[in-house]
Short mmCIF file of N, CA and C in Angstrom, two decimals:
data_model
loop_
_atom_site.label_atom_id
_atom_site.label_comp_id
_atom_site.label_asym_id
_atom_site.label_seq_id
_atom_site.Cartn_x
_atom_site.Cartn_y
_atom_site.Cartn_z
N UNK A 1 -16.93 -28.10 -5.33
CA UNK A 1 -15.91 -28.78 -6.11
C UNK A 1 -14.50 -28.35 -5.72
N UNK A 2 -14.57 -27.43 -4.42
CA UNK A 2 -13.24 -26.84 -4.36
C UNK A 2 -12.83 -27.52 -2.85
N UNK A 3 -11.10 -27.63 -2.79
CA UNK A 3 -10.88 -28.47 -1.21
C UNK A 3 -10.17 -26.83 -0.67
N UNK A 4 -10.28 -25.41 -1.44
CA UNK A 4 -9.56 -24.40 -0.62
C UNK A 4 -9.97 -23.47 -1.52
N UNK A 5 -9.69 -22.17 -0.71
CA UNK A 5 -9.77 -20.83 -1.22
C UNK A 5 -8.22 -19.90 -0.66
N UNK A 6 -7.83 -19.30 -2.06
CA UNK A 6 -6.69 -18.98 -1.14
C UNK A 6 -6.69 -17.28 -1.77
N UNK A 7 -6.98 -16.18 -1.03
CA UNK A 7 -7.52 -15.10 -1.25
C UNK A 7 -6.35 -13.97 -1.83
N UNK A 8 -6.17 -13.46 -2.56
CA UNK A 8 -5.18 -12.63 -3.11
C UNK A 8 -4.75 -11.35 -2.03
N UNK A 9 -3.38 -10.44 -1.83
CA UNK A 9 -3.26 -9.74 -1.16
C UNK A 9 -3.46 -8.36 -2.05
N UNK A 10 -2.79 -7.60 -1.71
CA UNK A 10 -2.66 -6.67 -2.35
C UNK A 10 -3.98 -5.22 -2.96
N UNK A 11 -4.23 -4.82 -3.47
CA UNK A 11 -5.42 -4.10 -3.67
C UNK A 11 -6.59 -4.50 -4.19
N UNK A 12 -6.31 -5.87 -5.05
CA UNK A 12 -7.12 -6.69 -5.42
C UNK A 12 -8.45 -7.11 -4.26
N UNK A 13 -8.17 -7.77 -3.14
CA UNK A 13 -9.46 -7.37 -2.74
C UNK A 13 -10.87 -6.38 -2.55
N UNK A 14 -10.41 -5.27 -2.70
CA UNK A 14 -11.35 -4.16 -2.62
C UNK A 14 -12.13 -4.29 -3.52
N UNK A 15 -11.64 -4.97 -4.19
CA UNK A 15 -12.15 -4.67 -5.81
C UNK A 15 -12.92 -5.98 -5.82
N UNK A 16 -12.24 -7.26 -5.32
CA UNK A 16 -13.00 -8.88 -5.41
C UNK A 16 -14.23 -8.96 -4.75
N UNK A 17 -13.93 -7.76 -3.45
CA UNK A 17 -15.10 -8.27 -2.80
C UNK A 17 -16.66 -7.42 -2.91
N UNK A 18 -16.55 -7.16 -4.56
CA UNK A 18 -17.65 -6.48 -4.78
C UNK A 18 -17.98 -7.79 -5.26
N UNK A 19 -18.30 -8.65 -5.59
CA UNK A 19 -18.66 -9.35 -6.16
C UNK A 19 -19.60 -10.62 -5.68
N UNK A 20 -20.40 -10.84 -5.39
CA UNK A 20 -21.54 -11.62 -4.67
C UNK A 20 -20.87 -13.16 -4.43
N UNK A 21 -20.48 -13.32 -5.63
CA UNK A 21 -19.85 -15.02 -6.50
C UNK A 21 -19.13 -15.46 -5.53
N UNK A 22 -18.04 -14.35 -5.32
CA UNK A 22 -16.95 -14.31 -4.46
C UNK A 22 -17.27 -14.61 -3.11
N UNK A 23 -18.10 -14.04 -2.47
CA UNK A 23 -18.44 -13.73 -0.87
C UNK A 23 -19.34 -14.90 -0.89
N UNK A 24 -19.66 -15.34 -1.67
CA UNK A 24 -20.83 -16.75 -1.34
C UNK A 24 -19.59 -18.05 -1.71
N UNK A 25 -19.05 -17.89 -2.21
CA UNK A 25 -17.24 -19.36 -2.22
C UNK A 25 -16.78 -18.94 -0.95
N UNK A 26 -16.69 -17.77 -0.17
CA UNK A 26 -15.93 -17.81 0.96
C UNK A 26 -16.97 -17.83 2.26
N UNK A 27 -18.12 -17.62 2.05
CA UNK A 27 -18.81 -18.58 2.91
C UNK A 27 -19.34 -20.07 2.99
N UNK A 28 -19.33 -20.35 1.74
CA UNK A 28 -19.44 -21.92 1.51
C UNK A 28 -18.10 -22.62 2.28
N UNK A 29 -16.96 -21.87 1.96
CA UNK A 29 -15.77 -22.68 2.52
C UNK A 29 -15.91 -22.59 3.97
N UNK A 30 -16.39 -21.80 4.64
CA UNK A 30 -16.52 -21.09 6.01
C UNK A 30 -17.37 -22.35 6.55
N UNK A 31 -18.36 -22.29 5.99
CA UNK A 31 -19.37 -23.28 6.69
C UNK A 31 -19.14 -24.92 5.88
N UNK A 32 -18.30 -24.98 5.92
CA UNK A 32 -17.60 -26.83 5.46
C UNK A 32 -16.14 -26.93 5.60
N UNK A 33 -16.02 -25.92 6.61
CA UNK A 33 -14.70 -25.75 7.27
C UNK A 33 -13.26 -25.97 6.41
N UNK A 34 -13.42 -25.76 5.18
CA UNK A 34 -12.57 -25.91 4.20
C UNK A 34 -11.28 -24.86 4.02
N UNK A 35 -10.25 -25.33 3.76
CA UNK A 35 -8.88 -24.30 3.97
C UNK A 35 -9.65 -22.46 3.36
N UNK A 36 -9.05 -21.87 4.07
CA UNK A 36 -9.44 -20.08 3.59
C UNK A 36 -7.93 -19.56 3.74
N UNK A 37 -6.98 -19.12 2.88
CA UNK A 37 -6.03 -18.55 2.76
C UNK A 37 -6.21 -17.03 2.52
N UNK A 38 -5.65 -16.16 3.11
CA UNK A 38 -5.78 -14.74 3.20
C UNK A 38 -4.14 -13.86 3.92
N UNK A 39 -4.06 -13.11 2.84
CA UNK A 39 -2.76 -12.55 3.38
C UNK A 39 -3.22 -10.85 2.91
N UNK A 40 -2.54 -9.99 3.84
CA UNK A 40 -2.36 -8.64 3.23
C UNK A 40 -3.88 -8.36 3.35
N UNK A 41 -4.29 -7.58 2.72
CA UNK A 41 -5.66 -6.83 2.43
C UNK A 41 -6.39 -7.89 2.65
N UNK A 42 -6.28 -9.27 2.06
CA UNK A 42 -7.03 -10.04 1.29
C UNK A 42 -8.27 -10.35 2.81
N UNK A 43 -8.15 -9.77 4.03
CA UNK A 43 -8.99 -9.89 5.20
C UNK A 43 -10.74 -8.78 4.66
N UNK A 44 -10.42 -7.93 3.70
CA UNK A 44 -11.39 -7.13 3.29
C UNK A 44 -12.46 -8.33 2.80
N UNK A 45 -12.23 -9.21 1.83
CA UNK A 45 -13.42 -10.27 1.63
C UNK A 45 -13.63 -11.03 2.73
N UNK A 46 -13.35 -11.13 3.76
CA UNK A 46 -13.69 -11.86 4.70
C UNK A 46 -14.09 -11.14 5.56
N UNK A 47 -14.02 -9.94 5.47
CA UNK A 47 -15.27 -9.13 6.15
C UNK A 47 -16.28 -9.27 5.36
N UNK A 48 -16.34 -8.82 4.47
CA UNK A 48 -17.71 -8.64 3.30
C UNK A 48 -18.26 -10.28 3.62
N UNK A 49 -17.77 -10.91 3.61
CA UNK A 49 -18.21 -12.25 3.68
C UNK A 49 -19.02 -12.39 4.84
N UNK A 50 -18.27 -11.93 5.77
CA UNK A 50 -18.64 -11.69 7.16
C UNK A 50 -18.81 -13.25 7.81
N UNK A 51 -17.34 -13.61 7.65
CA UNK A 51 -16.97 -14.73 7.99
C UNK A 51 -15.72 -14.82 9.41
N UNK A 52 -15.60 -13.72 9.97
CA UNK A 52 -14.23 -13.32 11.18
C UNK A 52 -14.44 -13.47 12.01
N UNK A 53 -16.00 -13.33 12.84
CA UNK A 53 -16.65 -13.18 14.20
C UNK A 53 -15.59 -14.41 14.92
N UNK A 54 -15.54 -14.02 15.73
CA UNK A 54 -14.22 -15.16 17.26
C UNK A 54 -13.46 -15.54 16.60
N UNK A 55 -12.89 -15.22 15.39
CA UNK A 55 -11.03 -15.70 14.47
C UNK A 55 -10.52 -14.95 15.03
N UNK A 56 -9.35 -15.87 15.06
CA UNK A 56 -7.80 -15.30 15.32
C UNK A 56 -7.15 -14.89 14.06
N UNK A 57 -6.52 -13.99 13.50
CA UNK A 57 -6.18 -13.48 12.58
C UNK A 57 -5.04 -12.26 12.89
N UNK A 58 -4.45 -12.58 11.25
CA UNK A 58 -3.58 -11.60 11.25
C UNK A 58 -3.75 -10.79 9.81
N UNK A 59 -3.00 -9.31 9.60
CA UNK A 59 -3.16 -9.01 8.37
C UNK A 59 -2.12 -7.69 7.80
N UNK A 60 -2.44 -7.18 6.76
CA UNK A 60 -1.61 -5.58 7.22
C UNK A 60 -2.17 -4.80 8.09
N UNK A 61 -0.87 -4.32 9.07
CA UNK A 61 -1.99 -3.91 9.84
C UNK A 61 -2.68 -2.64 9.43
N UNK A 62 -2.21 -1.88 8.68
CA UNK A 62 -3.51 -1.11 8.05
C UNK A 62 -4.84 -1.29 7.85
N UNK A 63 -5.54 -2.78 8.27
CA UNK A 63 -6.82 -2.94 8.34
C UNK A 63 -7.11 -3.40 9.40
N UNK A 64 -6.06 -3.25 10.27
CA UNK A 64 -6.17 -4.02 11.90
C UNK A 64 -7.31 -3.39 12.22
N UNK A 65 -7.99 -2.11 12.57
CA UNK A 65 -9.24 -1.80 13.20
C UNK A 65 -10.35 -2.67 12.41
N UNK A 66 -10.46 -2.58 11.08
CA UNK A 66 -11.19 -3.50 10.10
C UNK A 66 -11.37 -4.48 10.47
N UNK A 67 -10.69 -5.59 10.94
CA UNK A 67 -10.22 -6.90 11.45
C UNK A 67 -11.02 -7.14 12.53
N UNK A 68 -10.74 -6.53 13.27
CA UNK A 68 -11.11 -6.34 14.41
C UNK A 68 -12.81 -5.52 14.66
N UNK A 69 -13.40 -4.73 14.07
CA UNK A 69 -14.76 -4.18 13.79
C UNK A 69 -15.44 -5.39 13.70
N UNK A 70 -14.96 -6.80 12.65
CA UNK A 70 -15.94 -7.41 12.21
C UNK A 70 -15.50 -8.47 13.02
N UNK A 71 -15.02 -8.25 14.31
CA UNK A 71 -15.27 -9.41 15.30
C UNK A 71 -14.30 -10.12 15.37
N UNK A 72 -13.02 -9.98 14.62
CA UNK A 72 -11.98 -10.69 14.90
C UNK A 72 -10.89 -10.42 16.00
N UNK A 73 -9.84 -11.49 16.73
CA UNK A 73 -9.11 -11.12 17.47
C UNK A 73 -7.65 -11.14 16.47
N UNK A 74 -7.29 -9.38 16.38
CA UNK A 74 -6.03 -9.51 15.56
C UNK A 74 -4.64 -9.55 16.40
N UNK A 75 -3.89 -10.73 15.74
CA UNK A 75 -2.34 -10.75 16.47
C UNK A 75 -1.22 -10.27 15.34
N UNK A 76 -0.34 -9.77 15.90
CA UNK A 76 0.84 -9.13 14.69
C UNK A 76 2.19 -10.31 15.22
N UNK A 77 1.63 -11.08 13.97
CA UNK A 77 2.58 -12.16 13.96
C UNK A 77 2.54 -12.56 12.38
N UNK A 78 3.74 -13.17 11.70
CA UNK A 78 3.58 -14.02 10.41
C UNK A 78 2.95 -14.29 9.88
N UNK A 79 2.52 -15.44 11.07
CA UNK A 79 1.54 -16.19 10.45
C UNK A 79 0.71 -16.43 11.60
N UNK A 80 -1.00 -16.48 11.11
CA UNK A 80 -1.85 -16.83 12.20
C UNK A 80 -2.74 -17.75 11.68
N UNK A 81 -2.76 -18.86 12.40
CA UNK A 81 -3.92 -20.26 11.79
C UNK A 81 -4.54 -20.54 12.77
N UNK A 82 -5.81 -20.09 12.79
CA UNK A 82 -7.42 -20.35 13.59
C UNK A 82 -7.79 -21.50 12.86
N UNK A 83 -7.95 -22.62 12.66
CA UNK A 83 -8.65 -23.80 12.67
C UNK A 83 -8.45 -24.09 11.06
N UNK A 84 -9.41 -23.70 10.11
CA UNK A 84 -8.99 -24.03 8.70
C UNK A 84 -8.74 -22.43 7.99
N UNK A 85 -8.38 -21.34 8.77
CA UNK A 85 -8.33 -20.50 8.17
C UNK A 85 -6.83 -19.95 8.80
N UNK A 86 -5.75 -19.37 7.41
CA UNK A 86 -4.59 -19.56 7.61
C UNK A 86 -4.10 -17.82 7.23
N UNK A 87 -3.65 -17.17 8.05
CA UNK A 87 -3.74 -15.51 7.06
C UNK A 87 -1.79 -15.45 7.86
N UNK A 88 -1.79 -14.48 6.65
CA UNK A 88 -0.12 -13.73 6.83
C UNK A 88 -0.34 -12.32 6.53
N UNK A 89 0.73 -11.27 7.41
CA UNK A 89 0.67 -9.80 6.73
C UNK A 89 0.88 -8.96 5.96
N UNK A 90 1.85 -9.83 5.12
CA UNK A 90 2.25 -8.83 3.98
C UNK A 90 3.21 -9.91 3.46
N UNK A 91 4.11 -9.24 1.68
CA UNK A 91 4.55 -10.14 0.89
C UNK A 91 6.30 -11.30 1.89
N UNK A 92 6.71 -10.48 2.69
CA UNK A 92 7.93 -11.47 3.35
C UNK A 92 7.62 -12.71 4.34
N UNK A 93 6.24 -12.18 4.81
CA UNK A 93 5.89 -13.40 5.19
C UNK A 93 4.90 -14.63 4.65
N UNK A 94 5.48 -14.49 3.42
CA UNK A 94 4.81 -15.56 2.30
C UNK A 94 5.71 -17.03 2.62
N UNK A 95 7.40 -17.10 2.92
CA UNK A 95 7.36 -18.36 2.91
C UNK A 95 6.91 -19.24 3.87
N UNK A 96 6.62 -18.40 5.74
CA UNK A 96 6.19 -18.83 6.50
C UNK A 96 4.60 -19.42 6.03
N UNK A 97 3.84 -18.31 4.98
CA UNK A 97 2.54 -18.58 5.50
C UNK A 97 2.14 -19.73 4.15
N UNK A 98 3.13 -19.45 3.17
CA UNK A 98 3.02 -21.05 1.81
C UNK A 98 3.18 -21.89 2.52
N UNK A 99 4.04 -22.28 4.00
CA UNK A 99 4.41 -23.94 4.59
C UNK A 99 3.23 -23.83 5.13
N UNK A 100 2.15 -23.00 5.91
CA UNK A 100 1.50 -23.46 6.91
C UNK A 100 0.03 -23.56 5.97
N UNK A 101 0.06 -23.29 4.71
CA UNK A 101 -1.05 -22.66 3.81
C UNK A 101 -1.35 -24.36 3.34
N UNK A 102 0.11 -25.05 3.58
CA UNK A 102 0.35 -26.61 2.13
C UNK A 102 -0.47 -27.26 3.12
N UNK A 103 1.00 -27.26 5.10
CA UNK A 103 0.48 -28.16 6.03
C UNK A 103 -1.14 -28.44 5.91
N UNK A 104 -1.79 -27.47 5.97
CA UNK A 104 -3.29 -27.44 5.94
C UNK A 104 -3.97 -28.23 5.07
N UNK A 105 -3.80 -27.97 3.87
CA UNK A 105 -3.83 -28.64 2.52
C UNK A 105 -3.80 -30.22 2.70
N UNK A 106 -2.43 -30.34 3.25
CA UNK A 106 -2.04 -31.46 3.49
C UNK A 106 -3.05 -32.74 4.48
N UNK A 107 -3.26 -31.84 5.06
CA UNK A 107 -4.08 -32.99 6.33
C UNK A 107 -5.63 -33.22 5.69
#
């Protein structure tokens, strides 16, 4: 029933992605190629999800080895958009990654 998931930053993931509910909405979106928004931490459920294998991604890089463990290729840029999945690194690059978060939305 959902056209996106858009994943919270901040410490809140650690904590979201205990949750089964959670990691099964972000693989449902994964596999129906549906928008996945992720900024900051928020790359921790998408490991647990274990949804990163060959993404391009970005994040804080404080979880760059993280990122990267579960198969992702991490770039330290703004904003990084692999196909329907759209991630930013932290809170200043929110207005870059809200335009590219809508564009997505949009199409």
């Amino acid at each position: 029933d959902y056209d996106a998931i858009l994943v919270p930053g901040g410490w809140a993931p650690d904590k979201i992605r205990r949750f089964p509910e959670v990691l099964k909405m972000v693989q449902h979106m994964e596999e129906n190629k549906k928008p996945i928004g992720q900024i900051c931490h928020a790359g921790w459920v998408l490991i647990s999800a274990k949804v990163l294998e060959g993404k391009k991604v970005t994040s804080t890089p404080g979880i760059r080895d993280d990122m990267e463990n579960a198969g992702a290729t991490w770039i330290d840029e703004p904003v990084v958009v692999d196909g329907h999945l759209v991630s930013a690194r932290r809170p200043p690059d929110l207005p870059q990654y809200g335009k590219a978060f809508a564009d997505l939305l949009a199409k």
